[in-house]
GROMACS .gro file of C-alpha atoms in nm:
model
  456
    1MET     CA    1   1.583   1.785   1.497
    2SER     CA    2   1.852   1.882   1.757
    3ASP     CA    3   2.181   2.003   1.662
    4ASP     CA    4   2.372   1.701   1.789
    5LEU     CA    5   2.231   1.482   1.499
    6ARG     CA    6   2.441   1.520   1.185
    7TRP     CA    7   2.395   1.415   0.841
    8GLN     CA    8   2.605   1.120   0.783
    9ALA     CA    9   2.435   0.865   0.548
   10ARG     CA   10   2.256   0.889   0.231
   11LEU     CA   11   2.001   0.626   0.140
   12SER     CA   12   1.957   0.629  -0.229
   13ARG     CA   13   1.697   0.440  -0.434
   14ARG     CA   14   1.979   0.255  -0.597
   15ASN     CA   15   2.109   0.137  -0.251
   16LEU     CA   16   1.747   0.058  -0.146
   17LEU     CA   17   1.705  -0.168  -0.440
   18LYS     CA   18   2.050  -0.330  -0.394
   19GLY     CA   19   1.954  -0.401  -0.030
   20LEU     CA   20   1.624  -0.572  -0.160
   21ALA     CA   21   1.813  -0.786  -0.399
   22MET     CA   22   2.030  -0.904  -0.102
   23SER     CA   23   1.737  -0.961   0.114
   24ALA     CA   24   1.506  -1.167  -0.129
   25SER     CA   25   1.563  -1.440  -0.371
   26ALA     CA   26   1.240  -1.354  -0.554
   27GLY     CA   27   1.273  -1.068  -0.822
   28VAL     CA   28   0.900  -0.986  -0.791
   29LEU     CA   29   0.785  -0.758  -0.502
   30VAL     CA   30   0.442  -0.780  -0.358
   31ALA     CA   31   0.185  -0.498  -0.293
   32CYS     CA   32   0.046  -0.432   0.046
   33GLY     CA   33  -0.290  -0.583   0.125
   34GLY     CA   34  -0.386  -0.386   0.424
   35GLY     CA   35  -0.173  -0.585   0.671
   36SER     CA   36  -0.329  -0.897   0.818
   37THR     CA   37  -0.679  -0.784   0.727
   38SER     CA   38  -0.637  -0.828   0.358
   39GLY     CA   39  -0.491  -1.081   0.117
   40ALA     CA   40  -0.124  -1.070   0.005
   41ALA     CA   41  -0.084  -0.964  -0.356
   42THR     CA   42   0.183  -0.969  -0.619
   43THR     CA   43   0.240  -0.668  -0.821
   44PRO     CA   44   0.435  -0.618  -1.143
   45ALA     CA   45   0.815  -0.623  -1.117
   46ALA     CA   46   0.985  -0.325  -0.950
   47GLY     CA   47   1.017  -0.005  -1.136
   48SER     CA   48   1.339   0.185  -1.203
   49GLY     CA   49   1.447   0.538  -1.116
   50ALA     CA   50   1.756   0.721  -0.985
   51ALA     CA   51   1.594   0.965  -0.722
   52THR     CA   52   1.777   1.010  -0.406
   53ALA     CA   53   1.596   0.947  -0.082
   54PRO     CA   54   1.650   1.185   0.225
   55ALA     CA   55   1.961   1.141   0.414
   56VAL     CA   56   1.947   0.982   0.773
   57GLN     CA   57   2.044   1.188   1.060
   58THR     CA   58   2.253   1.004   1.310
   59THR     CA   59   2.464   1.025   1.616
   60GLY     CA   60   2.755   0.882   1.447
   61THR     CA   61   2.749   0.552   1.638
   62ALA     CA   62   2.541   0.245   1.564
   63SER     CA   63   2.198   0.270   1.747
   64THR     CA   64   1.924   0.009   1.720
   65VAL     CA   65   1.572   0.108   1.752
   66VAL     CA   66   1.281  -0.162   1.786
   67TRP     CA   67   0.978  -0.120   1.567
   68PHE     CA   68   0.653  -0.299   1.686
   69ALA     CA   69   0.445  -0.364   1.360
   70ALA     CA   70   0.134  -0.555   1.252
   71ARG     CA   71   0.193  -0.861   1.049
   72ASP     CA   72   0.268  -0.780   0.691
   73THR     CA   73   0.124  -1.062   0.483
   74THR     CA   74   0.301  -0.930   0.164
   75GLY     CA   75   0.645  -0.953   0.323
   76TYR     CA   76   0.753  -0.622   0.157
   77THR     CA   77   0.813  -0.428   0.484
   78PRO     CA   78   1.077  -0.659   0.635
   79LYS     CA   79   1.270  -0.634   0.301
   80GLN     CA   80   1.242  -0.251   0.298
   81VAL     CA   81   1.379  -0.247   0.659
   82GLU     CA   82   1.680  -0.494   0.566
   83ALA     CA   83   1.740  -0.251   0.274
   84PHE     CA   84   1.727   0.045   0.522
   85ASN     CA   85   1.974  -0.134   0.747
   86THR     CA   86   2.196  -0.235   0.460
   87ALA     CA   87   2.240   0.130   0.347
   88ASN     CA   88   2.269   0.294   0.704
   89LYS     CA   89   2.515   0.163   0.956
   90ASN     CA   90   2.425   0.430   1.220
   91ILE     CA   91   2.059   0.368   1.279
   92GLN     CA   92   1.946   0.025   1.255
   93ILE     CA   93   1.585  -0.100   1.281
   94ASP     CA   94   1.494  -0.411   1.472
   95TYR     CA   95   1.152  -0.488   1.297
   96GLN     CA   96   0.918  -0.701   1.500
   97GLU     CA   97   0.576  -0.810   1.381
   98GLN     CA   98   0.342  -0.870   1.657
   99GLY     CA   99   0.103  -1.177   1.615
  100ALA     CA  100  -0.130  -1.247   1.317
  101THR     CA  101  -0.370  -0.952   1.338
  102THR     CA  102  -0.368  -0.584   1.395
  103GLN     CA  103  -0.533  -0.649   1.728
  104ASP     CA  104  -0.247  -0.863   1.839
  105LEU     CA  105  -0.023  -0.557   1.770
  106HIS     CA  106  -0.256  -0.329   1.961
  107ASP     CA  107  -0.276  -0.556   2.266
  108LYS     CA  108   0.102  -0.617   2.286
  109PHE     CA  109   0.181  -0.249   2.266
  110VAL     CA  110  -0.073  -0.175   2.523
  111THR     CA  111   0.091  -0.423   2.749
  112VAL     CA  112   0.438  -0.310   2.699
  113ALA     CA  113   0.350   0.061   2.727
  114GLY     CA  114   0.121   0.007   3.019
  115ALA     CA  115   0.425  -0.130   3.208
  116LYS     CA  116   0.636   0.166   3.095
  117ASP     CA  117   0.870  -0.070   2.931
  118ALA     CA  118   1.136   0.099   2.728
  119SER     CA  119   1.188  -0.202   2.492
  120VAL     CA  120   0.991  -0.047   2.207
  121ASP     CA  121   1.087   0.269   2.021
  122ILE     CA  122   0.866   0.281   1.699
  123VAL     CA  123   0.501   0.153   1.682
  124SER     CA  124   0.279   0.118   1.376
  125MET     CA  125  -0.077   0.258   1.440
  126ASP     CA  126  -0.405   0.209   1.269
  127VAL     CA  127  -0.609   0.527   1.283
  128PRO     CA  128  -0.806   0.453   1.600
  129TYR     CA  129  -0.476   0.375   1.792
  130VAL     CA  130  -0.348   0.724   1.764
  131PRO     CA  131  -0.582   0.900   2.008
  132GLU     CA  132  -0.589   0.590   2.217
  133PHE     CA  133  -0.222   0.578   2.270
  134ALA     CA  134  -0.174   0.955   2.287
  135ALA     CA  135  -0.456   0.997   2.550
  136ALA     CA  136  -0.293   0.721   2.765
  137GLY     CA  137   0.045   0.906   2.752
  138TRP     CA  138   0.211   0.611   2.565
  139THR     CA  139   0.348   0.798   2.267
  140ILE     CA  140   0.494   1.139   2.206
  141SER     CA  141   0.416   1.416   1.970
  142VAL     CA  142   0.594   1.392   1.636
  143ASP     CA  143   0.541   1.764   1.532
  144GLU     CA  144   0.904   1.842   1.547
  145ILE     CA  145   0.979   1.613   1.242
  146LEU     CA  146   0.688   1.739   1.054
  147PRO     CA  147   0.659   2.119   1.054
  148LYS     CA  148   0.353   2.289   0.899
  149ASP     CA  149   0.509   2.327   0.555
  150GLU     CA  150   0.582   1.956   0.544
  151GLN     CA  151   0.240   1.885   0.677
  152ALA     CA  152   0.087   2.063   0.386
  153LYS     CA  153   0.229   1.790   0.157
  154PHE     CA  154   0.012   1.519   0.305
  155PHE     CA  155  -0.344   1.447   0.229
  156GLN     CA  156  -0.532   1.652   0.506
  157GLY     CA  157  -0.749   1.364   0.602
  158THR     CA  158  -0.442   1.155   0.699
  159LEU     CA  159  -0.311   1.440   0.934
  160HIS     CA  160  -0.667   1.488   1.090
  161GLY     CA  161  -0.668   1.119   1.173
  162ALA     CA  162  -0.321   1.135   1.322
  163THR     CA  163  -0.392   1.440   1.532
  164TYR     CA  164  -0.507   1.437   1.902
  165GLN     CA  165  -0.574   1.752   2.099
  166GLY     CA  166  -0.399   1.964   1.843
  167LYS     CA  167  -0.076   1.754   1.834
  168LEU     CA  168   0.040   1.480   1.582
  169GLY     CA  169   0.058   1.153   1.749
  170GLY     CA  170   0.214   0.984   1.451
  171VAL     CA  171   0.326   1.050   1.090
  172PRO     CA  172   0.110   0.909   0.800
  173TRP     CA  173   0.321   0.606   0.672
  174TYR     CA  174   0.106   0.478   0.391
  175ASN     CA  175  -0.260   0.555   0.283
  176ASN     CA  176  -0.555   0.339   0.212
  177GLY     CA  177  -0.908   0.398   0.112
  178PRO     CA  178  -1.192   0.242  -0.076
  179GLY     CA  179  -1.275   0.244  -0.442
  180LEU     CA  180  -1.548   0.088  -0.667
  181TYR     CA  181  -1.377  -0.187  -0.857
  182TYR     CA  182  -1.580  -0.263  -1.172
  183ARG     CA  183  -1.562  -0.502  -1.487
  184LYS     CA  184  -1.483  -0.255  -1.753
  185ASP     CA  185  -1.544  -0.505  -2.010
  186LEU     CA  186  -1.897  -0.587  -1.895
  187LEU     CA  187  -2.002  -0.224  -1.845
  188ASN     CA  188  -1.863  -0.133  -2.190
  189GLY     CA  189  -2.039  -0.420  -2.348
  190LYS     CA  190  -2.372  -0.292  -2.214
  191GLY     CA  191  -2.304   0.064  -2.293
  192LEU     CA  192  -2.281   0.154  -1.920
  193THR     CA  193  -2.069   0.401  -1.723
  194PRO     CA  194  -1.942   0.347  -1.356
  195PRO     CA  195  -2.231   0.445  -1.134
  196LYS     CA  196  -2.222   0.771  -0.954
  197THR     CA  197  -2.514   0.742  -0.724
  198TYR     CA  198  -2.656   0.459  -0.508
  199ASP     CA  199  -2.950   0.422  -0.738
  200GLU     CA  200  -2.714   0.379  -1.045
  201LEU     CA  201  -2.515   0.124  -0.858
  202LEU     CA  202  -2.832  -0.085  -0.798
  203ASN     CA  203  -2.936  -0.048  -1.168
  204VAL     CA  204  -2.593  -0.132  -1.304
  205ALA     CA  205  -2.579  -0.437  -1.067
  206LYS     CA  206  -2.903  -0.561  -1.174
  207THR     CA  207  -2.815  -0.527  -1.539
  208LEU     CA  208  -2.487  -0.720  -1.505
  209GLN     CA  209  -2.555  -0.982  -1.245
  210THR     CA  210  -2.626  -1.336  -1.348
  211ALA     CA  211  -2.694  -1.677  -1.174
  212ASP     CA  212  -2.323  -1.718  -1.159
  213MET     CA  213  -2.201  -1.353  -1.089
  214ALA     CA  214  -2.325  -1.109  -0.813
  215GLY     CA  215  -2.397  -0.761  -0.929
  216PHE     CA  216  -2.207  -0.598  -0.622
  217ALA     CA  217  -2.022  -0.712  -0.317
  218MET     CA  218  -1.866  -0.581  -0.004
  219GLN     CA  219  -1.775  -0.687   0.357
  220LEU     CA  220  -2.075  -0.686   0.605
  221PRO     CA  221  -1.971  -0.899   0.901
  222GLN     CA  222  -2.000  -0.796   1.255
  223SER     CA  223  -1.647  -0.644   1.255
  224GLU     CA  224  -1.462  -0.322   1.195
  225GLY     CA  225  -1.459  -0.410   0.835
  226GLY     CA  226  -1.845  -0.449   0.821
  227ILE     CA  227  -1.915  -0.138   1.016
  228ILE     CA  228  -1.696   0.076   0.791
  229ASN     CA  229  -1.892   0.005   0.502
  230TRP     CA  230  -2.214   0.115   0.679
  231MET     CA  231  -2.027   0.422   0.804
  232GLU     CA  232  -1.962   0.526   0.450
  233TYR     CA  233  -2.344   0.517   0.373
  234LEU     CA  234  -2.419   0.690   0.698
  235TRP     CA  235  -2.183   0.969   0.585
  236GLY     CA  236  -2.326   0.950   0.230
  237TYR     CA  237  -2.674   1.028   0.365
  238GLY     CA  238  -2.531   1.335   0.560
  239GLY     CA  239  -2.505   1.172   0.910
  240ASP     CA  240  -2.221   1.099   1.151
  241LEU     CA  241  -2.145   0.904   1.463
  242VAL     CA  242  -2.038   1.192   1.669
  243ASP     CA  243  -2.001   1.562   1.618
  244ASP     CA  244  -1.684   1.776   1.673
  245LYS     CA  245  -1.733   1.793   2.046
  246LEU     CA  246  -1.785   1.409   2.070
  247ASN     CA  247  -2.161   1.435   2.121
  248VAL     CA  248  -2.335   1.121   1.982
  249VAL     CA  249  -2.538   1.234   1.677
  250VAL     CA  250  -2.595   0.903   1.501
  251ASP     CA  251  -2.951   0.887   1.595
  252GLN     CA  252  -3.022   1.239   1.482
  253GLY     CA  253  -3.215   1.263   1.163
  254THR     CA  254  -3.245   0.947   0.947
  255ALA     CA  255  -2.905   0.898   0.794
  256GLY     CA  256  -2.800   0.613   1.007
  257VAL     CA  257  -3.126   0.430   0.943
  258ASP     CA  258  -3.137   0.511   0.584
  259GLY     CA  259  -2.774   0.398   0.514
  260MET     CA  260  -2.845   0.058   0.706
  261GLN     CA  261  -3.165   0.010   0.516
  262LYS     CA  262  -3.006   0.071   0.191
  263ILE     CA  263  -2.744  -0.195   0.243
  264LEU     CA  264  -3.012  -0.443   0.381
  265ASP     CA  265  -3.226  -0.385   0.061
  266PHE     CA  266  -2.926  -0.464  -0.156
  267VAL     CA  267  -2.893  -0.792   0.030
  268TYR     CA  268  -3.241  -0.921   0.080
  269LYS     CA  269  -3.486  -0.714  -0.142
  270ASP     CA  270  -3.279  -0.625  -0.457
  271LYS     CA  271  -3.054  -0.929  -0.416
  272ILE     CA  272  -2.752  -0.774  -0.587
  273LEU     CA  273  -2.529  -0.832  -0.290
  274PRO     CA  274  -2.489  -1.192  -0.183
  275GLU     CA  275  -2.583  -1.289   0.186
  276ALA     CA  276  -2.230  -1.445   0.201
  277ALA     CA  277  -2.103  -1.092   0.250
  278LEU     CA  278  -2.212  -1.134   0.610
  279GLN     CA  279  -1.930  -1.364   0.647
  280PHE     CA  280  -1.663  -1.183   0.458
  281LYS     CA  281  -1.415  -1.115   0.735
  282LEU     CA  282  -1.130  -1.030   0.492
  283GLY     CA  283  -1.100  -0.788   0.208
  284ALA     CA  284  -0.950  -1.084   0.022
  285ASP     CA  285  -1.285  -1.274   0.050
  286VAL     CA  286  -1.437  -0.987  -0.158
  287MET     CA  287  -1.142  -0.970  -0.394
  288ASN     CA  288  -1.152  -1.339  -0.461
  289LEU     CA  289  -1.502  -1.301  -0.586
  290PHE     CA  290  -1.408  -1.035  -0.820
  291ARG     CA  291  -1.084  -1.177  -0.948
  292GLY     CA  292  -1.262  -1.522  -1.000
  293GLY     CA  293  -1.522  -1.349  -1.228
  294LYS     CA  294  -1.803  -1.384  -0.962
  295ALA     CA  295  -1.877  -1.018  -0.905
  296ALA     CA  296  -1.935  -0.735  -1.151
  297MET     CA  297  -1.858  -0.460  -0.896
  298ILE     CA  298  -1.716  -0.442  -0.549
  299ARG     CA  299  -1.637  -0.182  -0.287
  300LEU     CA  300  -1.291  -0.260  -0.146
  301TRP     CA  301  -0.965  -0.096  -0.035
  302PHE     CA  302  -0.709   0.009  -0.292
  303SER     CA  303  -0.454  -0.189  -0.110
  304ASN     CA  304  -0.610  -0.507  -0.241
  305VAL     CA  305  -0.556  -0.411  -0.598
  306GLY     CA  306  -0.229  -0.617  -0.625
  307ASP     CA  307  -0.441  -0.944  -0.630
  308LEU     CA  308  -0.553  -0.854  -0.967
  309TYR     CA  309  -0.201  -0.869  -1.100
  310LYS     CA  310  -0.158  -1.222  -0.983
  311GLU     CA  311  -0.115  -1.481  -1.264
  312ASP     CA  312  -0.399  -1.683  -1.134
  313SER     CA  313  -0.657  -1.407  -1.154
  314ALA     CA  314  -0.926  -1.500  -1.400
  315ILE     CA  315  -0.985  -1.124  -1.465
  316LYS     CA  316  -0.698  -0.958  -1.646
  317GLN     CA  317  -0.588  -0.590  -1.644
  318GLU     CA  318  -0.776  -0.487  -1.946
  319GLN     CA  319  -1.090  -0.607  -1.802
  320TRP     CA  320  -1.126  -0.413  -1.502
  321ASP     CA  321  -1.083  -0.046  -1.350
  322VAL     CA  322  -1.154   0.138  -1.031
  323ALA     CA  323  -1.378   0.444  -0.991
  324PRO     CA  324  -1.456   0.664  -0.699
  325LEU     CA  325  -1.744   0.542  -0.461
  326PRO     CA  326  -2.097   0.640  -0.551
  327SER     CA  327  -2.288   0.892  -0.335
  328LYS     CA  328  -2.644   0.975  -0.274
  329ASP     CA  329  -2.686   1.224  -0.542
  330GLY     CA  330  -2.372   1.181  -0.752
  331ALA     CA  331  -2.274   1.556  -0.721
  332LYS     CA  332  -1.928   1.436  -0.578
  333PRO     CA  333  -1.779   1.107  -0.498
  334GLY     CA  334  -1.909   0.931  -0.199
  335PRO     CA  335  -1.720   0.956   0.126
  336GLY     CA  336  -1.477   0.673   0.196
  337CYS     CA  337  -1.326   0.565   0.523
  338LEU     CA  338  -0.973   0.675   0.600
  339GLY     CA  339  -0.763   0.350   0.636
  340ASP     CA  340  -0.407   0.469   0.659
  341TRP     CA  341  -0.143   0.367   0.893
  342ASN     CA  342   0.092   0.588   1.108
  343LEU     CA  343   0.429   0.553   1.265
  344GLY     CA  344   0.461   0.695   1.616
  345VAL     CA  345   0.727   0.686   1.896
  346SER     CA  346   0.697   0.546   2.242
  347LYS     CA  347   0.715   0.784   2.526
  348PHE     CA  348   0.921   0.527   2.722
  349SER     CA  349   1.181   0.484   2.449
  350THR     CA  350   1.533   0.571   2.553
  351LYS     CA  351   1.617   0.632   2.181
  352GLN     CA  352   1.347   0.892   2.099
  353LYS     CA  353   1.583   1.108   1.874
  354GLU     CA  354   1.686   0.802   1.653
  355ALA     CA  355   1.335   0.670   1.651
  356LEU     CA  356   1.208   0.999   1.531
  357GLU     CA  357   1.473   1.024   1.266
  358ALA     CA  358   1.378   0.672   1.135
  359VAL     CA  359   1.009   0.777   1.126
  360ARG     CA  360   1.105   1.085   0.940
  361VAL     CA  361   1.288   0.886   0.658
  362LEU     CA  362   1.035   0.601   0.634
  363THR     CA  363   0.751   0.852   0.573
  364SER     CA  364   0.945   1.082   0.344
  365PHE     CA  365   0.838   1.160  -0.018
  366GLU     CA  366   1.092   0.930  -0.166
  367PHE     CA  367   1.026   0.640   0.052
  368GLN     CA  368   0.654   0.672  -0.008
  369ARG     CA  369   0.705   0.690  -0.383
  370MET     CA  370   0.949   0.381  -0.367
  371ARG     CA  371   0.697   0.188  -0.157
  372PHE     CA  372   0.421   0.260  -0.408
  373LEU     CA  373   0.622   0.202  -0.715
  374ASP     CA  374   0.784  -0.122  -0.598
  375GLY     CA  375   0.541  -0.257  -0.349
  376GLY     CA  376   0.193  -0.105  -0.410
  377PHE     CA  377   0.174   0.074  -0.099
  378LEU     CA  378  -0.062   0.378  -0.158
  379PRO     CA  379   0.115   0.708  -0.040
  380ALA     CA  380  -0.015   0.960   0.220
  381ARG     CA  381   0.138   1.224  -0.008
  382PRO     CA  382  -0.063   1.334  -0.298
  383ALA     CA  383   0.246   1.447  -0.499
  384VAL     CA  384   0.352   1.090  -0.529
  385PHE     CA  385   0.043   1.026  -0.757
  386ASP     CA  386   0.183   1.288  -0.996
  387ASP     CA  387   0.484   1.089  -1.068
  388PRO     CA  388   0.498   0.978  -1.445
  389GLU     CA  389   0.637   0.639  -1.356
  390ILE     CA  390   0.369   0.574  -1.094
  391GLN     CA  391   0.090   0.666  -1.343
  392LYS     CA  392   0.226   0.447  -1.623
  393LYS     CA  393   0.260   0.153  -1.398
  394TYR     CA  394  -0.057   0.215  -1.199
  395PRO     CA  395  -0.351   0.326  -1.422
  396TYR     CA  396  -0.575   0.351  -1.140
  397ALA     CA  397  -0.365   0.596  -0.939
  398LYS     CA  398  -0.566   0.892  -1.056
  399ALA     CA  399  -0.886   0.733  -0.927
  400ALA     CA  400  -0.726   0.643  -0.611
  401GLN     CA  401  -0.604   1.013  -0.560
  402ALA     CA  402  -0.959   1.128  -0.622
  403SER     CA  403  -1.113   0.905  -0.366
  404PHE     CA  404  -0.846   0.993  -0.106
  405GLU     CA  405  -0.957   1.374  -0.125
  406ASN     CA  406  -1.290   1.254   0.023
  407LEU     CA  407  -1.168   1.020   0.299
  408LYS     CA  408  -1.313   1.067   0.644
  409PRO     CA  409  -1.142   0.922   0.968
  410ARG     CA  410  -1.348   0.725   1.230
  411PRO     CA  411  -1.399   0.923   1.539
  412VAL     CA  412  -1.069   1.057   1.662
  413THR     CA  413  -1.125   0.966   2.029
  414PRO     CA  414  -0.958   0.720   2.263
  415PHE     CA  415  -1.305   0.580   2.330
  416TYR     CA  416  -1.359   0.469   1.973
  417PRO     CA  417  -1.225   0.116   2.007
  418ASP     CA  418  -1.461   0.050   2.291
  419MET     CA  419  -1.761   0.218   2.100
  420SER     CA  420  -1.676   0.005   1.787
  421ALA     CA  421  -1.649  -0.324   1.969
  422ASN     CA  422  -1.931  -0.287   2.229
  423ALA     CA  423  -2.180  -0.055   2.075
  424ILE     CA  424  -2.161  -0.022   1.692
  425GLN     CA  425  -2.067  -0.375   1.589
  426PRO     CA  426  -2.314  -0.558   1.807
  427ALA     CA  427  -2.614  -0.349   1.676
  428PHE     CA  428  -2.492  -0.357   1.311
  429GLY     CA  429  -2.453  -0.740   1.322
  430GLN     CA  430  -2.805  -0.795   1.462
  431ALA     CA  431  -2.948  -0.550   1.198
  432MET     CA  432  -2.762  -0.738   0.918
  433ALA     CA  433  -2.898  -1.063   1.046
  434ARG     CA  434  -3.246  -0.898   1.058
  435GLN     CA  435  -3.278  -0.987   1.428
  436ILE     CA  436  -3.360  -0.612   1.499
  437THR     CA  437  -3.472  -0.328   1.270
  438PRO     CA  438  -3.251  -0.052   1.165
  439ASP     CA  439  -3.431   0.196   1.389
  440GLN     CA  440  -3.375  -0.038   1.676
  441ALA     CA  441  -3.007  -0.084   1.590
  442ILE     CA  442  -2.957   0.287   1.563
  443LYS     CA  443  -3.112   0.356   1.902
  444GLN     CA  444  -2.935   0.071   2.060
  445MET     CA  445  -2.593   0.187   1.927
  446ALA     CA  446  -2.660   0.551   2.026
  447ASP     CA  447  -2.738   0.462   2.373
  448LYS     CA  448  -2.453   0.233   2.427
  449MET     CA  449  -2.210   0.497   2.269
  450ARG     CA  450  -2.340   0.757   2.523
  451GLN     CA  451  -2.302   0.528   2.806
  452ILE     CA  452  -1.928   0.460   2.695
  453LEU     CA  453  -1.844   0.827   2.668
  454LYS     CA  454  -2.011   0.897   3.014
  455THR     CA  455  -1.827   0.633   3.211
  456GLY     CA  456  -1.513   0.615   3.012
   0.00000   0.00000   0.00000
């Protein structure tokens, strides 16, 4: 940070909570549900603590930065922004949610940045947006606020997903990854342990399912949410979409076909996974099955866990737990898809120094700790999981941490959104509907991906 920025304000946890009290009439804070793609969820009441958050470096005069964000269905982020503004009179954040979905945010920023409009300073970015925006020249590198020693304090997968051509295009803001939610009471009653392999998952699901309860559930629609679930099986069988040089490799070997066939068998042959999963567009659709007592196990994002703390959940805290995803052989947890969000700065902002400083504070250890403790947002910094207060309030924290060590990002390339929408999703959707075979789906997918990369 340049010398003309001086330390002038200190944002303590006490001041943050004081600001939250001023900005909300309700005393209960809510957990992140993955933005607009997952359901909002209520968590237990806010925790306590006296740790002091990093100071805010400012110019000494009030400066407002505009933050383009995805819709936060939980309502927590606007409260935190108001608290930030209450405690700091030098840098103010004008928080603006864009539309109802993450795609709305993407499209609005593309429009503004494409016009070289200086009206946006900070932008929230899903993993695929980082390389897309950086390659287009719409965001700047944030390496100056995250030197190497500070980078070492983040989950390395989150940094990999935020890096394009050797430069950080954003700072990991909060983390997300999948876990295997399971009915602890039902498994214990049958003398079972959480499955570590795909075959064990099948056997446990068959043992527990009834006419009124699915053995297992996850999202399988023709959407990003659906293909992510298939990607985890692709990775689990040792395959990938592209290699490090962006050569398409999904049709090399049998991993793509094997992973797709395994999921199809779960639905149509083994019948442990309901066909309705093909219509589960939201994480909340899956969670509602589980919290309603209609599924024994589900694969879902950790950010959805707050729904289980709601008073109307038929499944209470002592009845469930979360384990790492199963894998092919069980030697280590199955790979999960990285689902974190990052904060970046627009290249066309006239307040880049102030925007970078706001990003630095919003992604700091103490802010991530407070967001997890009080709002349920999972951290991108592993040290947050070691906090005794965190572990006491969220018993699943250690399982989440173990899962986050195995997260993989989707291909870090500006071409990924096009590949997903026009190559991967259509082939996956046709295969899930049994309109084409897994072999045909993988070939169709690979051919289209190569075409996109060649003409992109």
